[in-house]
PDB file of C-alpha atoms in Angstrom:
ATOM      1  CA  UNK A 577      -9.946   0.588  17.237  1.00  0.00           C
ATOM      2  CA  UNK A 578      -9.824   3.122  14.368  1.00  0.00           C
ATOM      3  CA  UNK A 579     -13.220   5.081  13.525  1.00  0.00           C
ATOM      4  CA  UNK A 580     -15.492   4.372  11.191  1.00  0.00           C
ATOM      5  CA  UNK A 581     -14.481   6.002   7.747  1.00  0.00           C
ATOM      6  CA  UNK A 582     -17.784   5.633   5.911  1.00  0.00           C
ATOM      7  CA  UNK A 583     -19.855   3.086   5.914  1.00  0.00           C
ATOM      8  CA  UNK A 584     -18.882   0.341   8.065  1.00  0.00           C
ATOM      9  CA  UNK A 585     -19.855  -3.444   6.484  1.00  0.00           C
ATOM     10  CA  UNK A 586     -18.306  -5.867   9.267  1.00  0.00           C
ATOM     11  CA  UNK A 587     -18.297  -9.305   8.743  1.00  0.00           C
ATOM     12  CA  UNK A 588     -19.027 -11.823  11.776  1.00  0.00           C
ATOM     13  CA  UNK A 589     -16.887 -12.420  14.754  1.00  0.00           C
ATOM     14  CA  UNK A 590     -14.922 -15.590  14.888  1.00  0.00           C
ATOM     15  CA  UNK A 591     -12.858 -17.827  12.935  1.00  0.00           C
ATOM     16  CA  UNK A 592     -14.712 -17.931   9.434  1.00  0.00           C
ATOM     17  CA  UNK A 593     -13.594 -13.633   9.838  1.00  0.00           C
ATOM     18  CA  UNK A 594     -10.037 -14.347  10.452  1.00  0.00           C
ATOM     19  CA  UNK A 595      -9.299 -16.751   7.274  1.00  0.00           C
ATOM     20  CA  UNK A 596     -11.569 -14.459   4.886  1.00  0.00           C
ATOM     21  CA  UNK A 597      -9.614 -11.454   6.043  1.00  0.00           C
ATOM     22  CA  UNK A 598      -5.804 -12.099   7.688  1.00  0.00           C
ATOM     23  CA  UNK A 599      -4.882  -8.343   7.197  1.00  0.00           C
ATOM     24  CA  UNK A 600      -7.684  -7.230   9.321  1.00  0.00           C
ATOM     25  CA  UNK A 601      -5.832  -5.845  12.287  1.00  0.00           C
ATOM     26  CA  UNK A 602      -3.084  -4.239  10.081  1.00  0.00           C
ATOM     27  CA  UNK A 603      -6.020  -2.512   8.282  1.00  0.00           C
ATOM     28  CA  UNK A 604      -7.719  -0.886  11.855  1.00  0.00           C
ATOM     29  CA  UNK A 605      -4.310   0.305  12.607  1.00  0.00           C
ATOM     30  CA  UNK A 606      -3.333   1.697   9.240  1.00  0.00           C
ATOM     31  CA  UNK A 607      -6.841   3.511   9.567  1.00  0.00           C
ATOM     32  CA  UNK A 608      -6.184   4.812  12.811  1.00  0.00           C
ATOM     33  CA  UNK A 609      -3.009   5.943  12.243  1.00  0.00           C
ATOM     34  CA  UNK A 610      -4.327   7.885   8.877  1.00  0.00           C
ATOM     35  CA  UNK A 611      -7.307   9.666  11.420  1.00  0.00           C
ATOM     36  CA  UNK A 612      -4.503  10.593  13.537  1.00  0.00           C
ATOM     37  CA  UNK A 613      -2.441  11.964  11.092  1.00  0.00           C
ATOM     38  CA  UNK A 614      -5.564  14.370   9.978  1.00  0.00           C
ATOM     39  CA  UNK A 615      -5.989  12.764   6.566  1.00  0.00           C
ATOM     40  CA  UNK A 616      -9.884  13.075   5.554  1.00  0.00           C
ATOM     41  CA  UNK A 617     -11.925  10.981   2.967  1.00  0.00           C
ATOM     42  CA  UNK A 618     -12.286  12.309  -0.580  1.00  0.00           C
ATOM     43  CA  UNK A 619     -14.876  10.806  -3.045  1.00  0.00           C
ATOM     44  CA  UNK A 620     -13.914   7.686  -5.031  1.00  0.00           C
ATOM     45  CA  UNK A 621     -13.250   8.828  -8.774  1.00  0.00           C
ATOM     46  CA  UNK A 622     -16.423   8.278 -10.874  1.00  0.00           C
ATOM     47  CA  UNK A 623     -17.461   4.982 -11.917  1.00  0.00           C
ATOM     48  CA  UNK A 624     -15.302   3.681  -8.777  1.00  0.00           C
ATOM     49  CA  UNK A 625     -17.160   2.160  -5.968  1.00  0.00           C
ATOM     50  CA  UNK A 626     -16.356   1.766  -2.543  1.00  0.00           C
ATOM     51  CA  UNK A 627     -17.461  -1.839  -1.912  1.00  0.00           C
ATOM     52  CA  UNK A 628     -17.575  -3.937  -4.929  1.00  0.00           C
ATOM     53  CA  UNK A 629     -18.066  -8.005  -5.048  1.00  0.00           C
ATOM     54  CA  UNK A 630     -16.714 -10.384  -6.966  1.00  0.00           C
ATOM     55  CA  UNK A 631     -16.360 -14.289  -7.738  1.00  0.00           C
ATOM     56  CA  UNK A 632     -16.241 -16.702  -5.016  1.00  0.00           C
ATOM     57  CA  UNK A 633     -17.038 -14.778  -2.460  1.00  0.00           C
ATOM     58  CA  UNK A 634     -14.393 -12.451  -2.831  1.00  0.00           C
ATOM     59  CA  UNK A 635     -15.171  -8.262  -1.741  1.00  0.00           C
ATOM     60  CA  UNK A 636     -12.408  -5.337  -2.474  1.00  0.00           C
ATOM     61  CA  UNK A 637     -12.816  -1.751  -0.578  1.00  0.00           C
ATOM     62  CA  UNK A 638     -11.271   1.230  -0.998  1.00  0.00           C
ATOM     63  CA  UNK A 639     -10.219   4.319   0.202  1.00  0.00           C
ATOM     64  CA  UNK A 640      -8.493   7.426  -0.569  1.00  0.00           C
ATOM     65  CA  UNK A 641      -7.578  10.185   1.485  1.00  0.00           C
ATOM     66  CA  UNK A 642      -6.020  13.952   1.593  1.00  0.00           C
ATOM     67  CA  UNK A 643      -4.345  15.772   4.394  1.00  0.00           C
ATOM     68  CA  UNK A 644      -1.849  17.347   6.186  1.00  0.00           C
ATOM     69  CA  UNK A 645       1.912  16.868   3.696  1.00  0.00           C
ATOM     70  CA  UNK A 646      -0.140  14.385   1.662  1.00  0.00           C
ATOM     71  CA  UNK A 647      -0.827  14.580  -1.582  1.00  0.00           C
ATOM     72  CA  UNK A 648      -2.705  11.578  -2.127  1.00  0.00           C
ATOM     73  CA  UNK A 649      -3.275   8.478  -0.005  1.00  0.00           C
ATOM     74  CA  UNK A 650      -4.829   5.229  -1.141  1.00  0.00           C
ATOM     75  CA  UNK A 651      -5.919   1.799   0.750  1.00  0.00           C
ATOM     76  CA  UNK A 652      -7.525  -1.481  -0.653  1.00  0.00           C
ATOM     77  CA  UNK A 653      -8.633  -4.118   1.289  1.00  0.00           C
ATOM     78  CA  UNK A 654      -9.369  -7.769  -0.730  1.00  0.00           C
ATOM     79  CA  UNK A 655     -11.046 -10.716   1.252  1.00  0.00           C
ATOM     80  CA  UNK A 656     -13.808 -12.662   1.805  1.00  0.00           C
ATOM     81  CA  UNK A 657     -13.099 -15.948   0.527  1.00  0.00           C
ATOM     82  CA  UNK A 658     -11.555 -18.092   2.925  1.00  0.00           C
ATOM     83  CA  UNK A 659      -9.347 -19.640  -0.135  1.00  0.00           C
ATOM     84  CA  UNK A 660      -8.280 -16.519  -1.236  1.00  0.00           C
ATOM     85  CA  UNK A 661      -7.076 -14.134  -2.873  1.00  0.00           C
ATOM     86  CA  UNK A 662      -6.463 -11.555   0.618  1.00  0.00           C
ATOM     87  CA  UNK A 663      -4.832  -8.672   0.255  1.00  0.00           C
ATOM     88  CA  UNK A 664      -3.836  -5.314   2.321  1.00  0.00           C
ATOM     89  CA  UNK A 665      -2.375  -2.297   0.201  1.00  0.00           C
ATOM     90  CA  UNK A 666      -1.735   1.161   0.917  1.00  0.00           C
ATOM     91  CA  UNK A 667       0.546   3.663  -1.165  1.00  0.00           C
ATOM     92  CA  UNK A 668       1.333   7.751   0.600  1.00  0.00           C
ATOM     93  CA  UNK A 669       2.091  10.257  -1.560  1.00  0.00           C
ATOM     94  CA  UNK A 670       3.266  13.071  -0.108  1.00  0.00           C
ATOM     95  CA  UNK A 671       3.113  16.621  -0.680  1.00  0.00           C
ATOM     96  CA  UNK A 672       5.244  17.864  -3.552  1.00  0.00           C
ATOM     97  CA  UNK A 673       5.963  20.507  -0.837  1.00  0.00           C
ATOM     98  CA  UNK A 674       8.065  18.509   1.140  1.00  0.00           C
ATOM     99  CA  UNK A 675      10.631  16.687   0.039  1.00  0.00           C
ATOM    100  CA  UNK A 676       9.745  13.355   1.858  1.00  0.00           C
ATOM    101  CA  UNK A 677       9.478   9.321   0.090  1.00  0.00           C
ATOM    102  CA  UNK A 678       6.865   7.484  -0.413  1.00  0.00           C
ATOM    103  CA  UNK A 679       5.150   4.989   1.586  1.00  0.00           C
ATOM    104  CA  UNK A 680       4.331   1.651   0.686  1.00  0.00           C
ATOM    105  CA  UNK A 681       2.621  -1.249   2.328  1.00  0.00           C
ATOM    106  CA  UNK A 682       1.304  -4.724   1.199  1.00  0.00           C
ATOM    107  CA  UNK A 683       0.562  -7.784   2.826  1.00  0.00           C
ATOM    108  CA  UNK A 684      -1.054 -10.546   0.480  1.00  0.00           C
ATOM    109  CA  UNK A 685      -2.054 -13.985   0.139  1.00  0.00           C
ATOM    110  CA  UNK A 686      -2.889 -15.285  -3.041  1.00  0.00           C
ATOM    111  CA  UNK A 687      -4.375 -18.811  -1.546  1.00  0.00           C
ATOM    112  CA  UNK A 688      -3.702 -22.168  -3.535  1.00  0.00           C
ATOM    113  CA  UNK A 689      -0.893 -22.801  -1.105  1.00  0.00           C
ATOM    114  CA  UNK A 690       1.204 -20.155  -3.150  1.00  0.00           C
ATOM    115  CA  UNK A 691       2.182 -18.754   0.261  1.00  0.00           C
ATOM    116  CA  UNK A 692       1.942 -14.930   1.673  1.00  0.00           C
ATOM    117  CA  UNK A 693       3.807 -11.862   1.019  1.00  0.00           C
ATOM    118  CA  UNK A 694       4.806  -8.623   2.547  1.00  0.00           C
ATOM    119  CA  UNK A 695       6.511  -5.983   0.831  1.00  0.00           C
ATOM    120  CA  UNK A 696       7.534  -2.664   3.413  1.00  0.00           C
ATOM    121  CA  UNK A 697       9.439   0.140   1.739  1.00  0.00           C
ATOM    122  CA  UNK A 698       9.678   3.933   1.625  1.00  0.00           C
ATOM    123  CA  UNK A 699       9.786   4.672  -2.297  1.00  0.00           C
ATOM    124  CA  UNK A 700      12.619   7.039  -3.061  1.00  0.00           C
ATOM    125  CA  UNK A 701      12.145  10.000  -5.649  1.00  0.00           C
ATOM    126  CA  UNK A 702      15.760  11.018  -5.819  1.00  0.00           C
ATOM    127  CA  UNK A 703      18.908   9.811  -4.858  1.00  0.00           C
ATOM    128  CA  UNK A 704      20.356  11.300  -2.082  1.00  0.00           C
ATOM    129  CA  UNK A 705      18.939  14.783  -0.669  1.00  0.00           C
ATOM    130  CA  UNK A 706      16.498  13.871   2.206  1.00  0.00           C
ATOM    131  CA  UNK A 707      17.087  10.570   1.996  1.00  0.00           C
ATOM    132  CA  UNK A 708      20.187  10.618   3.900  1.00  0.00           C
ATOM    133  CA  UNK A 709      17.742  11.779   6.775  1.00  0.00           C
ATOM    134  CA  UNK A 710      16.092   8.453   6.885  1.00  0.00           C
ATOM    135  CA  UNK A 711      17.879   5.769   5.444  1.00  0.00           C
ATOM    136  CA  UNK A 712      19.868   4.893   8.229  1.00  0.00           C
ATOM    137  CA  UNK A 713      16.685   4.029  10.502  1.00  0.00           C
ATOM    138  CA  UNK A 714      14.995   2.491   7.766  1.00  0.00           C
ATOM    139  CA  UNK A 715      18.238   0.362   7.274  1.00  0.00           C
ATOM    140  CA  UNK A 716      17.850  -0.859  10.797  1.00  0.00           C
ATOM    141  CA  UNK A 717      14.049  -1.604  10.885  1.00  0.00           C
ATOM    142  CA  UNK A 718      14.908  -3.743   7.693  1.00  0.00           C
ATOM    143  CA  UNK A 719      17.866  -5.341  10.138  1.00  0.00           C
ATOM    144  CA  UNK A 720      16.046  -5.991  12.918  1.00  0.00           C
ATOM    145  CA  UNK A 721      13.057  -7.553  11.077  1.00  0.00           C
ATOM    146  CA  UNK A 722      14.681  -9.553   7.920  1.00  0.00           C
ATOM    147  CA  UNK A 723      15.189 -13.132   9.444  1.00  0.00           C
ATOM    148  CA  UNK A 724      12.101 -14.353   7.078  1.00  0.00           C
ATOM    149  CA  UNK A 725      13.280 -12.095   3.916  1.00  0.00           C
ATOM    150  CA  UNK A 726      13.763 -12.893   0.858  1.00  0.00           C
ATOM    151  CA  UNK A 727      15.911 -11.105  -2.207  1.00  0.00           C
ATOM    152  CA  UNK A 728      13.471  -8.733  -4.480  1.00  0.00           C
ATOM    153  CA  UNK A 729      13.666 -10.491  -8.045  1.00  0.00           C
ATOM    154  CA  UNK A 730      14.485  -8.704 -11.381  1.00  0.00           C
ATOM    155  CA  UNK A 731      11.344 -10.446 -12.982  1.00  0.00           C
ATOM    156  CA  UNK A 732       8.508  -8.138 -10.381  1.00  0.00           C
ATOM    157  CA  UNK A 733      11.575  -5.232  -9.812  1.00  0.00           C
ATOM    158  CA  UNK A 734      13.724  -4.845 -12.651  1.00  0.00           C
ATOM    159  CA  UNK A 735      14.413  -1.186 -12.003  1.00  0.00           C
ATOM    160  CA  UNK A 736      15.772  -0.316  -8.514  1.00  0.00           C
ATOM    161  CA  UNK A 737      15.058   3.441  -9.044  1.00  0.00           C
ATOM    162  CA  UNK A 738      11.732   3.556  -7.116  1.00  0.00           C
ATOM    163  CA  UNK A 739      12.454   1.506  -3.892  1.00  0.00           C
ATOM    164  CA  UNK A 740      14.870   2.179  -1.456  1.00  0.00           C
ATOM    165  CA  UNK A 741      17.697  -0.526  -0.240  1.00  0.00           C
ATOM    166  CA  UNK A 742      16.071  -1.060   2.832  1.00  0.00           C
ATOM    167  CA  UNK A 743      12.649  -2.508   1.453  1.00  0.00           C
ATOM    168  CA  UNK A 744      11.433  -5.825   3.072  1.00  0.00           C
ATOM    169  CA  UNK A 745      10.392  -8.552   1.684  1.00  0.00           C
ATOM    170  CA  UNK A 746       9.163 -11.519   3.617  1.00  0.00           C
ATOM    171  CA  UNK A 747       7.421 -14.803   2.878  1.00  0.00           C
ATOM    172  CA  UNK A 748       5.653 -17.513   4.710  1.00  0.00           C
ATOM    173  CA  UNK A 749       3.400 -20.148   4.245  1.00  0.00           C
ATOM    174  CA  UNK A 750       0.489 -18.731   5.556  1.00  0.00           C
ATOM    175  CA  UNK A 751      -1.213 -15.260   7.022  1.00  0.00           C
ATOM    176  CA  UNK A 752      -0.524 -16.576  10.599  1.00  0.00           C
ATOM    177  CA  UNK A 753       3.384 -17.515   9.758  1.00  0.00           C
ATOM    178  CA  UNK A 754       3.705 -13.900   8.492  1.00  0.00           C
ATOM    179  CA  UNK A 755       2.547 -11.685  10.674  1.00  0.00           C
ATOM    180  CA  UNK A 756       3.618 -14.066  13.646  1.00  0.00           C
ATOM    181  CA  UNK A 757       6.713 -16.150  13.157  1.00  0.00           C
ATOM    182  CA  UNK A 758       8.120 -13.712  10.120  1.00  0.00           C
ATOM    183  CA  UNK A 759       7.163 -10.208  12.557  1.00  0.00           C
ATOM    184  CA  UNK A 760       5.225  -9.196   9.636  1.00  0.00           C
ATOM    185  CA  UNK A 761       2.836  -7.513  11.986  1.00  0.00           C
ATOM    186  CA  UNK A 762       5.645  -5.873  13.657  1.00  0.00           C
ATOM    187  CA  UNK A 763       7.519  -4.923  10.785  1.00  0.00           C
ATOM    188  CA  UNK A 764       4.377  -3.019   9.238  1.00  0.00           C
ATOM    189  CA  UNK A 765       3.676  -1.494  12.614  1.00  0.00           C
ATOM    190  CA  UNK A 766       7.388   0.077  12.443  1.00  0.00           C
ATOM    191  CA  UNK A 767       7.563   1.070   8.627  1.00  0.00           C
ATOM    192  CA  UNK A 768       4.423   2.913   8.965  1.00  0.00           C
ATOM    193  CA  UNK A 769       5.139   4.620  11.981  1.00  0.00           C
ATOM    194  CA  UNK A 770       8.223   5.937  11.389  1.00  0.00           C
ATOM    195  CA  UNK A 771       7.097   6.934   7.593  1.00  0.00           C
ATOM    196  CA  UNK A 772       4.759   9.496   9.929  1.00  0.00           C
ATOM    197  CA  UNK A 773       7.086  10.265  11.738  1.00  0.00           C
ATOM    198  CA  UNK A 774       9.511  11.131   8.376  1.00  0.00           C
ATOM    199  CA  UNK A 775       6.902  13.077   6.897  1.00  0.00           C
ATOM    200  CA  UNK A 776       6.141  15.345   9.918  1.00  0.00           C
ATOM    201  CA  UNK A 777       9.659  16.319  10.320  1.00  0.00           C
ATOM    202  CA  UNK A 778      10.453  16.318   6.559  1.00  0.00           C
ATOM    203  CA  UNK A 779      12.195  19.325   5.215  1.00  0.00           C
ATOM    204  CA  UNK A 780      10.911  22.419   2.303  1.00  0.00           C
ATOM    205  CA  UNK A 781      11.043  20.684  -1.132  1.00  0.00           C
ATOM    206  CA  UNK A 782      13.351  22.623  -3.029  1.00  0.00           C
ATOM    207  CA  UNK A 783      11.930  21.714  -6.492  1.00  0.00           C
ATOM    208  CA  UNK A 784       8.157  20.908  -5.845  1.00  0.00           C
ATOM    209  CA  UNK A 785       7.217  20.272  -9.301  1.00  0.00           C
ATOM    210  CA  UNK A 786      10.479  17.943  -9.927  1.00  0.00           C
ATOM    211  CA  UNK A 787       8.743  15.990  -6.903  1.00  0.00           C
ATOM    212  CA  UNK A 788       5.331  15.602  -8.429  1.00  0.00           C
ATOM    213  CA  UNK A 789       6.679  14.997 -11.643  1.00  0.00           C
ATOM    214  CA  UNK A 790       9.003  12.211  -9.846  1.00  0.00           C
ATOM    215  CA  UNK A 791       5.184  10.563  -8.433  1.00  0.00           C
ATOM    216  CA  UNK A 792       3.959  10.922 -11.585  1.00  0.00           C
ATOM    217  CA  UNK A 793       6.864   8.760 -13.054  1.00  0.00           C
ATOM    218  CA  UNK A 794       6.965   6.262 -10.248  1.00  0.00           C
ATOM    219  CA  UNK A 795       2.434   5.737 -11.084  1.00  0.00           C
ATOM    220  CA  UNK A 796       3.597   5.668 -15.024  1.00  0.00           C
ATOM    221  CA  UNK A 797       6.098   2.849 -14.073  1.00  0.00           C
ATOM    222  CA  UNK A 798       3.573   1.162 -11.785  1.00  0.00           C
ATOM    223  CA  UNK A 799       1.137   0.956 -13.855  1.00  0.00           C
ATOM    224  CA  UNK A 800       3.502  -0.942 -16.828  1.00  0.00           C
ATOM    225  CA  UNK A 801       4.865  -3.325 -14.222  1.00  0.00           C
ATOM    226  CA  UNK A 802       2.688  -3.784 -11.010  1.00  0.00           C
ATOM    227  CA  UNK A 803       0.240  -6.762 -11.922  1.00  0.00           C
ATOM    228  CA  UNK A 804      -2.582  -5.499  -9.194  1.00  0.00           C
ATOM    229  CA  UNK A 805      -4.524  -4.307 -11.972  1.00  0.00           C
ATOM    230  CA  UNK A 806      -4.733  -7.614 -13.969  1.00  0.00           C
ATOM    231  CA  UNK A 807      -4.949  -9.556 -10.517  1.00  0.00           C
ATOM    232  CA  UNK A 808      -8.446  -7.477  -9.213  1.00  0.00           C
ATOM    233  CA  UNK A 809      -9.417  -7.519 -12.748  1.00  0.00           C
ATOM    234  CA  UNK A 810      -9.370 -11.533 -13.194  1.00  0.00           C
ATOM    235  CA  UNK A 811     -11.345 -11.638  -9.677  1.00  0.00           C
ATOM    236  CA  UNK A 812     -13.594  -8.297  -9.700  1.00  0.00           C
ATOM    237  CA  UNK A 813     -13.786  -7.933 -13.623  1.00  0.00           C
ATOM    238  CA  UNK A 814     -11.001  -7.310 -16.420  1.00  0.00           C
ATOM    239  CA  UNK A 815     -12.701  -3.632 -17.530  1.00  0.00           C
ATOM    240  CA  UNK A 816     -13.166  -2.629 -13.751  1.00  0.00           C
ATOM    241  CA  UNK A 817      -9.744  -3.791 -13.009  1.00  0.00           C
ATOM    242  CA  UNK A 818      -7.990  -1.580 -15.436  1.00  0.00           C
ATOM    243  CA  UNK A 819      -9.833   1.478 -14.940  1.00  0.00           C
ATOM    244  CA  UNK A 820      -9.189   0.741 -10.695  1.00  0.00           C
ATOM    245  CA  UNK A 821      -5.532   0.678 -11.596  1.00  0.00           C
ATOM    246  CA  UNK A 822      -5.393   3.847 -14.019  1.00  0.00           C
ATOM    247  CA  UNK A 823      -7.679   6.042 -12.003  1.00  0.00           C
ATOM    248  CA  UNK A 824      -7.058   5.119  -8.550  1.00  0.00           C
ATOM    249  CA  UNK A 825      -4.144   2.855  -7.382  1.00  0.00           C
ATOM    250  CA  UNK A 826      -2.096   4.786  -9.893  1.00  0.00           C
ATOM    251  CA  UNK A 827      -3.952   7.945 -11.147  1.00  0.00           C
ATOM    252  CA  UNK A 828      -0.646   9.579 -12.243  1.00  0.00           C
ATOM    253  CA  UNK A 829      -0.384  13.151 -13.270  1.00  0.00           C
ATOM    254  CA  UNK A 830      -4.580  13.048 -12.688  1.00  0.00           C
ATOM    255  CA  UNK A 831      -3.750  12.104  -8.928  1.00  0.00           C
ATOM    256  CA  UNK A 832      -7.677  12.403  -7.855  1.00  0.00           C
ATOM    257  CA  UNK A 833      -8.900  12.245  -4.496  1.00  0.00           C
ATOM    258  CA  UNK A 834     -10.565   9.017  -3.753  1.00  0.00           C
ATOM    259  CA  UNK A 835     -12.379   7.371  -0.669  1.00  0.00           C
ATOM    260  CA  UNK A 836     -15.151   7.406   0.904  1.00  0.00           C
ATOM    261  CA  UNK A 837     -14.861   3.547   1.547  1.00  0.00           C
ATOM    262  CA  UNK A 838     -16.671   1.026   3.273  1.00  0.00           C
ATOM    263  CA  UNK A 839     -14.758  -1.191   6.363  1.00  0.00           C
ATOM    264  CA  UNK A 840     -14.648  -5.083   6.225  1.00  0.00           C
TER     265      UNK A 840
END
């Protein structure tokens, strides 16, 4: 079980838990891996709370983190309502230091019967260069768990630049169907494992500030084509929602620590 990282708010045992909040497990383990790691808790950016409620039931928490090779680390965890909308994301920036990817991680459900999502993938910064390190592995992880996945589409990923050719993208019907019958569970066991184990073992960046600059373009690009922001914002408020996207799930060039959230 990973440790408490600030305030712990649990919700009851039992099945009314599981359908509020499918990504659950994935979010003790990403956690727990994090603590391991030796990534601390840094203060959500002002005006940014840790725990914030919105309609239908629905709760979003946060956390950000700095540590060892990492520049920046983010998590948000959205449940609550047992109809949705549930989501699990997590985005590793490393330090500009080391010339390593980025990690990214999402498992949602947007309820309605519109199905479940995961998305694994270590975000390139440049081609070639350390990627020819871990491209091959990442290649087979994507082999050995794409049965369930499904092509990336130009209309959510019209520029390939930021995401690697092993990304993973898998649907089901359901929470259940995608972290069982797809290996969703599995598959975001093995990305983020062997993302640690990439970044420990990743080589002197020879052009640190190319690096940052690269993370700052990859937030820019976010930011104009990710919908998160407008997604949170219909649920937790359209204001909140854009200043959660600009200052923390893509703070750019700003890149402030964030964190000290509260665990569903």
């Amino acid at each position: 079980r990973a440790p408490a990282l600030g305030a712990a708010a649990e919700p009851g045992a039992g099945p009314s838990s599981a359908r509020c909040w499918p990504w659950r497990g994935q979010l003790e383990e990403l956690l727990a891996a994090f603590a391991a790691h030796g990534l601390t808790q840094t203060p959500l950016a002002a005006g940014l709370e840790p725990r914030r409620r919105g309609r239908g039931g629905a709760e979003v928490h946060s956390w950000a983190f700095r540590g060892p090779r990492v520049r920046y680390a983010r998590a948000t965890h959205v449940g609550g309502s047992p109809g949705g909308p549930w989501a699990l994301n997590a985005v590793v920036y490393p330090d500009p230091g080391v010339d390593a990817p980025l990690l990214g991680l999402d498992l949602v459900g947007l309820g309605g019967g519109k199905g479940c999502l995961a998305g694994l993938d270590f975000h390139p910064l440049r081609p070639g260069g350390a990627a020819e390190g871990w491209l091959p592995e990442l290649r087979g992880l994507r082999q050995a768990f794409g049965a369930h996945a499904v092509r990336k589409g130009d209309r959510i990923y019209p520029d390939s630049r930021f995401f690697s050719e092993a990304m993973l993208l898998a649907r089901a019907p359901g929470p259940a169907e995608l972290l069982q019958e797809a290996r969703g569970a599995e598959a975001f066991s093995a990305y983020l494992g062997l993302y640690l184990r990439v970044l420990l073992g990743a080589p002197a960046a020879r052009d640190p500030a190319a690096l940052a600059a690269a993370q700052d373009s990859y937030d820019a690009w976010q930011r104009e084509h990710d919908p998160a922001g407008r997604v949170l914002g219909a649920t937790f408020g359209r204001e909140w929602g854009k200043a959660y996207e600009e200052r923390f799930l893509f703070p750019a060039e700003a890149m402030v620590a964030c964190g000290s959230g509260s665990r569903p």
